[in-house]
XYZ file of C-alpha atoms in Angstrom:
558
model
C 0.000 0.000 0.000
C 1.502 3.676 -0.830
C 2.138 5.517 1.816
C -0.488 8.059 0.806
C -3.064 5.601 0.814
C -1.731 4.762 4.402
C -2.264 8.279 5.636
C -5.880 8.289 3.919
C -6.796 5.227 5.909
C -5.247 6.414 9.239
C -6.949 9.502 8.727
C -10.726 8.013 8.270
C -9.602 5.782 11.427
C -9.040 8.620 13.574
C -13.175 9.308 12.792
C -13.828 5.642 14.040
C -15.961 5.957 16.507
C -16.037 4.000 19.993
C -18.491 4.168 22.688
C -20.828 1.194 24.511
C -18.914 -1.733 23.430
C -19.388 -0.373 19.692
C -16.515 0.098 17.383
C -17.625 1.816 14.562
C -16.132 2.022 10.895
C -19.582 3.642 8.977
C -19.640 5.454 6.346
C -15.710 6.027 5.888
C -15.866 4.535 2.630
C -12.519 2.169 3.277
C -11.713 0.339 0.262
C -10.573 -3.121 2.129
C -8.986 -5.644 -0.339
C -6.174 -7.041 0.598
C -4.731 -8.210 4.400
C -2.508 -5.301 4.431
C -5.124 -2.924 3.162
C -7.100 -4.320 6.399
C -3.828 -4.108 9.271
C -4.993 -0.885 11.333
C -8.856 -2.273 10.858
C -7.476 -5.380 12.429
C -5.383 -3.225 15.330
C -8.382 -1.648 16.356
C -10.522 -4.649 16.590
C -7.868 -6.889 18.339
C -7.528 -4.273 21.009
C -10.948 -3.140 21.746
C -12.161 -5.319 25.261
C -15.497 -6.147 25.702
C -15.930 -5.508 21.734
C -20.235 -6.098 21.267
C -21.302 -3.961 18.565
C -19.260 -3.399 15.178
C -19.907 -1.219 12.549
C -19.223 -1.585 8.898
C -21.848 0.025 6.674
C -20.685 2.200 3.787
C -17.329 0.563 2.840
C -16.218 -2.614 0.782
C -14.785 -5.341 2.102
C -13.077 -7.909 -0.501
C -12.213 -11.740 0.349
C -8.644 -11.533 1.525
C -9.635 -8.651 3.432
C -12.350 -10.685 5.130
C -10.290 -13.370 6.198
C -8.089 -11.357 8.296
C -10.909 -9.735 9.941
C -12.963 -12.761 10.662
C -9.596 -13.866 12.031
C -9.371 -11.029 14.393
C -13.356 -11.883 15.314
C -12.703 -15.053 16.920
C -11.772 -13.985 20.168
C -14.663 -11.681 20.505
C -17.072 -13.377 22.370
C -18.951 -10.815 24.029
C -20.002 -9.762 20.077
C -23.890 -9.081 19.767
C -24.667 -6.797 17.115
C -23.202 -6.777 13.434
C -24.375 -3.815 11.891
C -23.015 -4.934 7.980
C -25.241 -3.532 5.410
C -23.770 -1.891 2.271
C -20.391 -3.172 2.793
C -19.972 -5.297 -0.390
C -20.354 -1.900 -2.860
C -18.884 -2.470 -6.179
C -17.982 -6.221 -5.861
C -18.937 -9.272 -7.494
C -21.358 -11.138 -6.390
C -19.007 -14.007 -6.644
C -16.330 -12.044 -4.074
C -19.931 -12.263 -1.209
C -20.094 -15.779 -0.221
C -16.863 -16.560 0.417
C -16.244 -13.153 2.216
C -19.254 -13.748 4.247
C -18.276 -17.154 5.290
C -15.084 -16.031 6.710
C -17.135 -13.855 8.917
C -19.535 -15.959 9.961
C -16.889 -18.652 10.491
C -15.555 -16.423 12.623
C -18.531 -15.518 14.985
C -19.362 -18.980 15.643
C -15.560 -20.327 16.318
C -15.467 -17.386 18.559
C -18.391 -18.483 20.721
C -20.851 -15.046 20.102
C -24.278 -15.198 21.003
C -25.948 -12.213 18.403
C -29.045 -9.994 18.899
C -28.898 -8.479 15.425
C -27.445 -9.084 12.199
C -28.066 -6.412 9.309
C -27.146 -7.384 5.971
C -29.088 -4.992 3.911
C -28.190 -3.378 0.842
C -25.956 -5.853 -0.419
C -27.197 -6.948 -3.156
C -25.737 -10.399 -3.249
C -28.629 -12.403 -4.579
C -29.602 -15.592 -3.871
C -26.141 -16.896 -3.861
C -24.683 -14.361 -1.172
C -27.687 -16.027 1.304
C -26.109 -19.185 1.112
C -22.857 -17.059 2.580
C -24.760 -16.607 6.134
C -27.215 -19.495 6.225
C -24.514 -21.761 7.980
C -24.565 -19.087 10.541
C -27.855 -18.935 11.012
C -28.157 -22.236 11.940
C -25.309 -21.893 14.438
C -25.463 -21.358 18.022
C -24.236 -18.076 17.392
C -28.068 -17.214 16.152
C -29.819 -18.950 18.934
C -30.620 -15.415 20.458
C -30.630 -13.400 17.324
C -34.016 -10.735 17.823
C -33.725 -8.842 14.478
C -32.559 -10.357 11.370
C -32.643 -7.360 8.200
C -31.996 -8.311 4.703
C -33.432 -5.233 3.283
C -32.718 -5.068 -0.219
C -30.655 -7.838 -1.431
C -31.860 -9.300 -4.485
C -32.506 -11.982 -2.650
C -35.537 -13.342 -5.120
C -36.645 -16.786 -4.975
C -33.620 -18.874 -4.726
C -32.802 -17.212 -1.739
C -36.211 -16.834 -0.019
C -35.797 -21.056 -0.330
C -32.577 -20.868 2.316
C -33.888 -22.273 5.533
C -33.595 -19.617 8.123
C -34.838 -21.379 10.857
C -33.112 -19.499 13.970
C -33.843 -16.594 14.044
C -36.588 -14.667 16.940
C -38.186 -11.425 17.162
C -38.443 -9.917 13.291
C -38.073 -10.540 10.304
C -37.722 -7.971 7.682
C -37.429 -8.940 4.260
C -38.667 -5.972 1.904
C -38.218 -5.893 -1.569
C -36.396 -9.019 -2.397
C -39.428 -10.202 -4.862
C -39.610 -13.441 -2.858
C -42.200 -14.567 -4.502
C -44.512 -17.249 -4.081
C -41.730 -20.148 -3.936
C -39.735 -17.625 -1.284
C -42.282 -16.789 0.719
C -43.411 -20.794 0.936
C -39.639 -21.471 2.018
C -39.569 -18.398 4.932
C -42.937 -19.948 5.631
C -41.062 -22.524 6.901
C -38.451 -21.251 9.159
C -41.643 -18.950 10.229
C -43.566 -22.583 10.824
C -40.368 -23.522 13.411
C -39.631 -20.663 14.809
C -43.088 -19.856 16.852
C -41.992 -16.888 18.428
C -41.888 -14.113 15.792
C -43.241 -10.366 16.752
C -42.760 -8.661 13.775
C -42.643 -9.536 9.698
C -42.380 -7.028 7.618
C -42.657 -8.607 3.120
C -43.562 -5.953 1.472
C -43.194 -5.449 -2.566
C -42.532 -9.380 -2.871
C -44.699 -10.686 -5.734
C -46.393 -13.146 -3.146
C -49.399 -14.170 -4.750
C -52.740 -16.501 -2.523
C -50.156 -19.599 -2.182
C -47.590 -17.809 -0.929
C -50.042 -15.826 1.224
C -51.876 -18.806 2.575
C -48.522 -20.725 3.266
C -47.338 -17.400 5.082
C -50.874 -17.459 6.828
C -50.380 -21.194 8.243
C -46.755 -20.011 9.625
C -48.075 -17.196 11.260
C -51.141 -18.982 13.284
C -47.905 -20.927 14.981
C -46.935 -17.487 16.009
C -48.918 -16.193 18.731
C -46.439 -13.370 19.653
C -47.233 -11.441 16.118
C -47.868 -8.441 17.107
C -47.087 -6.473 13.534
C -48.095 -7.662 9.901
C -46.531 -5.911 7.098
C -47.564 -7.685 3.611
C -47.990 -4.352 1.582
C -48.570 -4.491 -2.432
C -48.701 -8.396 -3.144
C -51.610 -10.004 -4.356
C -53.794 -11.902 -1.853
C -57.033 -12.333 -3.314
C -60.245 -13.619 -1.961
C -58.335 -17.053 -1.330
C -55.326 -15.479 0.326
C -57.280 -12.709 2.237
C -59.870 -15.720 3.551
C -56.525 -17.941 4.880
C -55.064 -14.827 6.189
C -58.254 -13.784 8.165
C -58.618 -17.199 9.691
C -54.954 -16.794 11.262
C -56.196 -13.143 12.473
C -58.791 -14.700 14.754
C -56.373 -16.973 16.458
C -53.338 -13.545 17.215
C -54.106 -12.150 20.262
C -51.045 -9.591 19.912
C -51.758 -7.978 16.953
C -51.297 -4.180 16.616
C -50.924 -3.540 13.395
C -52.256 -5.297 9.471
C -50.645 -3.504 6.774
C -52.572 -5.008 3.618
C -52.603 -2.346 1.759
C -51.985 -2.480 -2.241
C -52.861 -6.458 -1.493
C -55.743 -6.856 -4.020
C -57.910 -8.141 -0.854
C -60.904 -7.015 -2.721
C -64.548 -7.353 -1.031
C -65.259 -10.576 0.383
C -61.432 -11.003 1.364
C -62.059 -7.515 2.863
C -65.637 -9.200 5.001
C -63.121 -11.949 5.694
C -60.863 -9.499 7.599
C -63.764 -7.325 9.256
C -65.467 -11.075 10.943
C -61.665 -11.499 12.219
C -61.225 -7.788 13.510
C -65.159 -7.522 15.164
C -64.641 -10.733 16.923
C -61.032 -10.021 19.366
C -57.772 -8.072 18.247
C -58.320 -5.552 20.913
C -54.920 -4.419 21.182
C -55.152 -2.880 17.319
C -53.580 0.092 16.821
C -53.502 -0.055 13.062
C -55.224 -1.814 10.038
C -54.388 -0.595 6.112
C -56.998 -2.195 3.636
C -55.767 1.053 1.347
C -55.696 0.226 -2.674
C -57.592 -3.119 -2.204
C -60.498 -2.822 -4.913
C -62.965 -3.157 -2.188
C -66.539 -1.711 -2.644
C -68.788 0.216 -0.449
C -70.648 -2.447 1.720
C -67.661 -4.319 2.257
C -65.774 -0.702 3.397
C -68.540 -0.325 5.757
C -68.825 -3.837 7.143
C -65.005 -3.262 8.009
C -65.966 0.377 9.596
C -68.855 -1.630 11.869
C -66.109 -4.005 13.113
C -63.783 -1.623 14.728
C -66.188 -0.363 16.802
C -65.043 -1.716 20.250
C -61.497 -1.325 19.016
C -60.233 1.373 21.797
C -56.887 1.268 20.735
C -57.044 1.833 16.985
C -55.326 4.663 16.025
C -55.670 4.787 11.806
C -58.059 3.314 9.676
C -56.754 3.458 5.873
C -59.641 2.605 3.309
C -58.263 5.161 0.895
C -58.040 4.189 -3.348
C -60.851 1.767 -3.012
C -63.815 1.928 -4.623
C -66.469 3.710 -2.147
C -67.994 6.421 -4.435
C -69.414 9.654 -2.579
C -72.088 8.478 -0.780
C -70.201 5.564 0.434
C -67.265 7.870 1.630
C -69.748 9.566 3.713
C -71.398 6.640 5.277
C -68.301 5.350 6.016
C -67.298 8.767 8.290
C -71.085 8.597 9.840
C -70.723 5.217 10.968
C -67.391 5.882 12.372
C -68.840 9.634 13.933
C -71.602 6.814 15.597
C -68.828 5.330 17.259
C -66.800 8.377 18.238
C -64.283 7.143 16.028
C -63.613 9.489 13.521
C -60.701 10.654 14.058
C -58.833 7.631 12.912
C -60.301 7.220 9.397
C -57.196 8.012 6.825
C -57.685 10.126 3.837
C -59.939 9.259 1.007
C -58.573 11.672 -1.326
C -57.952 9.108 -3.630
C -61.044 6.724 -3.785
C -61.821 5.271 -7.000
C -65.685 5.920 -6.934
C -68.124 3.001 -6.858
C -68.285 0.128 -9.290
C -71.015 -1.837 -9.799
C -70.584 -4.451 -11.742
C -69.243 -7.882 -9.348
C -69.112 -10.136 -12.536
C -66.181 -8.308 -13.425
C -64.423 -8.994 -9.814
C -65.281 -12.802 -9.928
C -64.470 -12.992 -13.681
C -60.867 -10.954 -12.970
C -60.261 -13.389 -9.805
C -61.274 -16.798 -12.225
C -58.405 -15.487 -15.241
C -55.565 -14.402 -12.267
C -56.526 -18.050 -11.064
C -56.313 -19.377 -13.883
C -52.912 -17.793 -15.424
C -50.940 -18.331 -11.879
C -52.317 -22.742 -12.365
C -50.757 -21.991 -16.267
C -47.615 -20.646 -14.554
C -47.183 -23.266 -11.922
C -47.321 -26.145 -14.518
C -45.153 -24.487 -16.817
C -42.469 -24.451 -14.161
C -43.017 -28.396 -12.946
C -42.442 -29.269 -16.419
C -39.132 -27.152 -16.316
C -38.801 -29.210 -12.717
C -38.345 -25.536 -11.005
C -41.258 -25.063 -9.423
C -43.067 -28.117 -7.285
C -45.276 -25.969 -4.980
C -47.649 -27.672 -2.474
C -50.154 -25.779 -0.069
C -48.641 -26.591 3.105
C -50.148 -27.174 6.268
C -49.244 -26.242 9.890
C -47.535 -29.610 10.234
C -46.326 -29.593 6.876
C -44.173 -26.775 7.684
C -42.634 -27.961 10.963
C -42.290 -31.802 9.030
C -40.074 -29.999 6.322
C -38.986 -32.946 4.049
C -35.452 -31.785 4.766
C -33.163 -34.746 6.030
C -31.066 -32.069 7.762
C -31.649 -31.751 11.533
C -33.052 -28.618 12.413
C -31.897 -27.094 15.710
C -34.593 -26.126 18.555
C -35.322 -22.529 18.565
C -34.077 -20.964 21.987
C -35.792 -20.343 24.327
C -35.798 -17.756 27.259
C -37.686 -17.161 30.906
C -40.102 -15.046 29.768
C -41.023 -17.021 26.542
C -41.329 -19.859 28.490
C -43.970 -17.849 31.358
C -45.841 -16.656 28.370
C -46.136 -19.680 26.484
C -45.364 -22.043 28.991
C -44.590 -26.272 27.878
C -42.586 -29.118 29.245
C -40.506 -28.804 26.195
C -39.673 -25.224 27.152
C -38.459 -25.829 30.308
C -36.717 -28.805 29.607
C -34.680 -26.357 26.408
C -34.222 -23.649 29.204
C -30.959 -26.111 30.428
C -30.194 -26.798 33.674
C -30.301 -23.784 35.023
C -33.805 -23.283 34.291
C -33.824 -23.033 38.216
C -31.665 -20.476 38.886
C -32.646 -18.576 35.686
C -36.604 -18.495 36.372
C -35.840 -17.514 40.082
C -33.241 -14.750 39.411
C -36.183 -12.794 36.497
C -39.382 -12.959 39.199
C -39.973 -10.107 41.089
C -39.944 -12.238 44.592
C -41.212 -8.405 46.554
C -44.073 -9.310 44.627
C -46.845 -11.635 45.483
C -48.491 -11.728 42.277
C -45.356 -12.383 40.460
C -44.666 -15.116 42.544
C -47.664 -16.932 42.308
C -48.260 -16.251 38.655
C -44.802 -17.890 38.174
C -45.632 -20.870 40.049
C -48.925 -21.569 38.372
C -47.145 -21.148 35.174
C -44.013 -23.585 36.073
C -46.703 -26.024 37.977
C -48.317 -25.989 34.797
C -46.135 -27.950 32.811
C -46.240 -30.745 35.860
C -46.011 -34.478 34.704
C -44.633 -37.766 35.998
C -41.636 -38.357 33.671
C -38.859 -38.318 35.358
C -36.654 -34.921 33.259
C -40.062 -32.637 33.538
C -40.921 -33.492 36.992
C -37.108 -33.137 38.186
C -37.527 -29.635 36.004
C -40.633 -28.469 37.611
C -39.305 -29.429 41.315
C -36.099 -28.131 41.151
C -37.274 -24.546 39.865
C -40.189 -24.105 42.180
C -37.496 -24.917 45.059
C -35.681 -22.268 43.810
C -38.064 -19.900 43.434
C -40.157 -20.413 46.823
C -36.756 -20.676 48.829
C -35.765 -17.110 47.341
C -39.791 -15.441 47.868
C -39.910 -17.200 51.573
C -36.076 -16.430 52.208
C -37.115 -12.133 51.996
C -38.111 -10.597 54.593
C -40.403 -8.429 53.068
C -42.395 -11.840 51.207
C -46.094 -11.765 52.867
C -46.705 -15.440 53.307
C -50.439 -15.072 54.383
C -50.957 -12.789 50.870
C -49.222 -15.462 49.250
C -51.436 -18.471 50.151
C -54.055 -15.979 49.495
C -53.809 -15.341 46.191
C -52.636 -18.784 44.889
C -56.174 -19.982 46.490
C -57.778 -17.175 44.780
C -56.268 -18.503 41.335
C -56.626 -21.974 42.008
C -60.506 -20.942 41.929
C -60.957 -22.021 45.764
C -61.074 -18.862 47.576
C -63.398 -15.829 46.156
C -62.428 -12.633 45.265
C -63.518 -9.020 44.345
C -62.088 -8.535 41.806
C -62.633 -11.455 38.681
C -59.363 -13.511 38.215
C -59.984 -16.615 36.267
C -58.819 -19.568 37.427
C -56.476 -21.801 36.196
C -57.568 -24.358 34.060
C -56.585 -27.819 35.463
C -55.562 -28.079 39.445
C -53.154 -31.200 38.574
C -50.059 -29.387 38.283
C -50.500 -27.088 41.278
C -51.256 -29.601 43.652
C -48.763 -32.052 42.313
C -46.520 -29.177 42.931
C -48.060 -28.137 46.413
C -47.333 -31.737 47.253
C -43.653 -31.582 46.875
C -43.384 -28.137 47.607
C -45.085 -28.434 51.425
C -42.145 -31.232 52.327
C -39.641 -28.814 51.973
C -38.185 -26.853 54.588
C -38.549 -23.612 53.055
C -42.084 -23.844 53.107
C -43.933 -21.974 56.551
C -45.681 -24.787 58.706
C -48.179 -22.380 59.517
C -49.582 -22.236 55.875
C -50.094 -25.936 55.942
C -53.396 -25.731 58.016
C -54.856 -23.003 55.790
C -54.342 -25.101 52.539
C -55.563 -28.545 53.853
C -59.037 -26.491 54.884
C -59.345 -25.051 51.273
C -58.599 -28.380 49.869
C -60.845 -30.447 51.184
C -63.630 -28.208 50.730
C -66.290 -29.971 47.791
C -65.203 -28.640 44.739
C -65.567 -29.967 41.407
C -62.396 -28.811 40.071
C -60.490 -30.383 42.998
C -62.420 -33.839 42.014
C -61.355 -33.957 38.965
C -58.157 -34.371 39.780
C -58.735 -36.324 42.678
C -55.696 -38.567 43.367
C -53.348 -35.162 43.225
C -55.850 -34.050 45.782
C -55.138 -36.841 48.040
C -51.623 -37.311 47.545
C -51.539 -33.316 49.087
C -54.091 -34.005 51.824
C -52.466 -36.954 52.975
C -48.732 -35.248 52.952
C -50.322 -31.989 54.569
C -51.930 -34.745 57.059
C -48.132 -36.305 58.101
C -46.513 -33.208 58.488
């Protein structure tokens, strides 16, 4: 390297900036090809401690240049966030694999456990995914919360690499995924179970990508935003999508707009919205070719939607007197403040043969275009079920999502606690809130819930309501008495002012109780108190009869 290139480089160092664990390199336009071209990028990585975020947008990084970094990488544990978009400009797409491997090589040799990974604006196509998918099956990924591959040419080749590990959202915008894409992400979505936010817009996804997209997201019950702006659902798509709706309790946001959803996917969608999603904030049905009555039954079913925030019904095909009917209905409700603009509203149609007749050719072209591509052997495309997507034909072993404490309280499962490790103990105990009583209880209903006699779940459940009850009893400021209060309350055999449901099945609880009352943490004065409440007549209690004895008759010897 000339020495005036050397001074050029040391002087866009000096800008690096480093703060919060983050070593930063953006924007400094460093033209990295060669190991020696890479030596003070190297220095400052080497000698930064506790290294967790690094920063590379806005420069190019070339394969040799790579190497030597991922090299420097492997003793950075502590890594969690890889902020790498646009850092590829002006190579070929054959330089991105390899250069990506080396990093990701790198990340997993050296142990990290990432939060975020940003690969956008790369444009490495489908190939450059098969650069990261190894490390997106790795350990390393176990944890990951946001995954962006924002504009990288991904297309359909790459929308087929199984990302099966990563949590928390997925953002995948204008890749043109397409149907075959969206099928494979459908997938990984199908696995993972725990997504909160995925955000497809401008993908070409027509109903069988939609509906495959709708299966994976009913496994989801942490969705809480939907972004599937300008692809073509359809009645078909807009039907499958509405019957996941009614089963998210989370959601805050549907972005549909541009979707084609038309009128009866548009009823679909309202039946889904009027009958829960009270937490929505936002729903977009903007550009969708829907007519009057179907705008208004959607208006009807926000009505008990306190949260909403915008309505969007703008370019569809209201006409006047529908625009108006829609504000009065939504001035009945006090809700008109959060209808959207309807500037641009196409004025009303009449004529439905034309919808139906439009829907039948679009149907009819896409079954044209899937044949034409079996008989090229590109494009085998089945509608896949729930357990279709977890039973991918793939003979590779897919690794268990991770799983945390408070996934596991939300959501709670043997399997869960079993993939917590063995410290699920230790871990549950050290995240509750033991000053409070609620907490505490609510924990131990959830981890009591998951009760059964094989030997790993039952060892599981003992061993981390030990921990937990030792820790609440163990503080001095733990009310006992409000305690055993409250867990009767739940258990449904003590009333209370206020309406708490109880829980479902006793089993688990008074398994739990059973083993819990032997232990010496456990106040000898609360034992009276729970053996009177337990033998009350109660139906719940005789349905689980034998865990009822089992407790009396412990409570009895003590």
């Amino acid at each position: 390297m000339a020495s005036e290139d050397i001074t050029k480089l040391a002087e866009s160092l000096a800008k690096t900036k480093v703060g919060g664990g983050q070593l930063s390199f953006k924007g400094q336009s460093l033209k990295l090809n060669t190991a020696e071209d890479a030596e003070e990028v190297i220095k400052q990585i080497e000698e930064f401690d506790g290294l967790e975020a690094l920063r590379l947008e806005g420069n190019t990084v070339g394969v040799e240049a790579a190497k030597v970094i991922a090299k420097a990488l492997e003793k950075k544990s502590e890594l969690k966030r890889c902020h790498w978009s646009d850092m590829f400009t002006g190579r070929l797409r054959s330089e991105i694999p390899p250069a990506l491997i080396s990093l990701g090589d790198a990340l997993i040799t050296a142990g990290a456990q990432l939060v975020e990974l940003d690969l956008s604006d790369n444009a490495f196509g489908p190939d450059g995914v098969r650069g990261f998918e190894a490390l997106l099956k790795s350990p390393a990924c176990y944890t990951l919360q946001e995954l962006k591959l924002n504009n990288c040419g991904m297309g359909i080749g790459g929308g087929k690499v199984r990302v099966v590990s990563f949590l928390g959202m997925n953002v995948a915008g204008r890749n043109r995924l397409e149907n075959d894409g969206a099928t494979a992400l459908a997938e990984a979505f199908g696995i993972i179970g725990t997504l909160e936010e995925v955000h497809m817009p401008q993908n070409g996804i027509n109903h069988p990508g939609i509906t495959a997209l709708a299966q994976a997201f009913a496994i989801n019950p942490l969705l809480k935003v939907i972004n599937l702006n300008d692809n073509t659902f359809t009645e078909k798509g807009a039907v499958a999508m509405a019957e996941t709706l009614r089963a998210l309790r989370q959601i805050e946001v549907i972005n549909f707009g541009d979707c084609l959803v038309r009128s009866k996917g548009a009823v679909a969608i309202a039946d889904a919205v009027k009958e829960g999603l009270h937490k929505l904030k936002e729903l977009n049905l903007s550009f969708c070719e829907i007519k009057r009555d179907a705008a208004l039954t959607v208006a009807e079913a926000i009505e008990d939607k306190a949260e909403l925030e915008k309505l969007d019904l703008n370019g569809n095909c209201l006409g006047e007197e529908g625009c108006e009917q829609l504000q009065e209905i939504l001035e009945g409700f006090n809700m008109a403040a959060v209808l959207g603009s309807l500037s641009d509203d196409e004025g009303e149609e009449e004529d439905d043969e034309e919808e139906e007749e439009d829907e039948e050719e679009e149907e009819e072209e896409e079954e044209e275009e899937q044949q034409q591509l079996k008989e090229r052997g590109q494009g085998e495309q089945e509608s896949l079920t729930p357990k279709k997507i977890i039973d991918s034909q793939d003979s590779t072993p897919v690794p268990s999502p991770p799983v945390d404490v408070a996934t596991f309280l939300a959501f709670p499962s043997p399997e869960k606690l079993l993939r917590l490790g063995p410290k699920c103990s230790v871990l549950i105990a050290q995240q509750t809130d033991t000053s409070d009583v609620e907490k505490v209880v609510t924990a131990l209903l959830r981890i009591s819930s998951v009760f059964k006699d094989e030997a790993p779940v039952k060892t599981a459940v003992h061993e981390t309501t030990d921990a937990l009850m030792r820790k609440a009893f163990a503080s001095a400021t733990f009310n006992s008495d409000a305690f055993i209060t409250s867990l009767l309350i739940h258990m449904g055999l003590l009333k209370s002012e206020e309406k708490i449901k109880a829980v479902p099945s006793l089993y688990g609880i008074l398994m739990t109780l059973n083993h819990m009352v032997q232990q010496d943490y456990f106040p000898k004065s609360l034992a009276p108190v729970l053996s009177a409440f337990v033998t009350k007549p109660n139906r719940a209690l005789d349905s689980c009869s034998f865990a009822r004895h089992m407790l009396l008759q412990t409570l009895h010897q003590l």
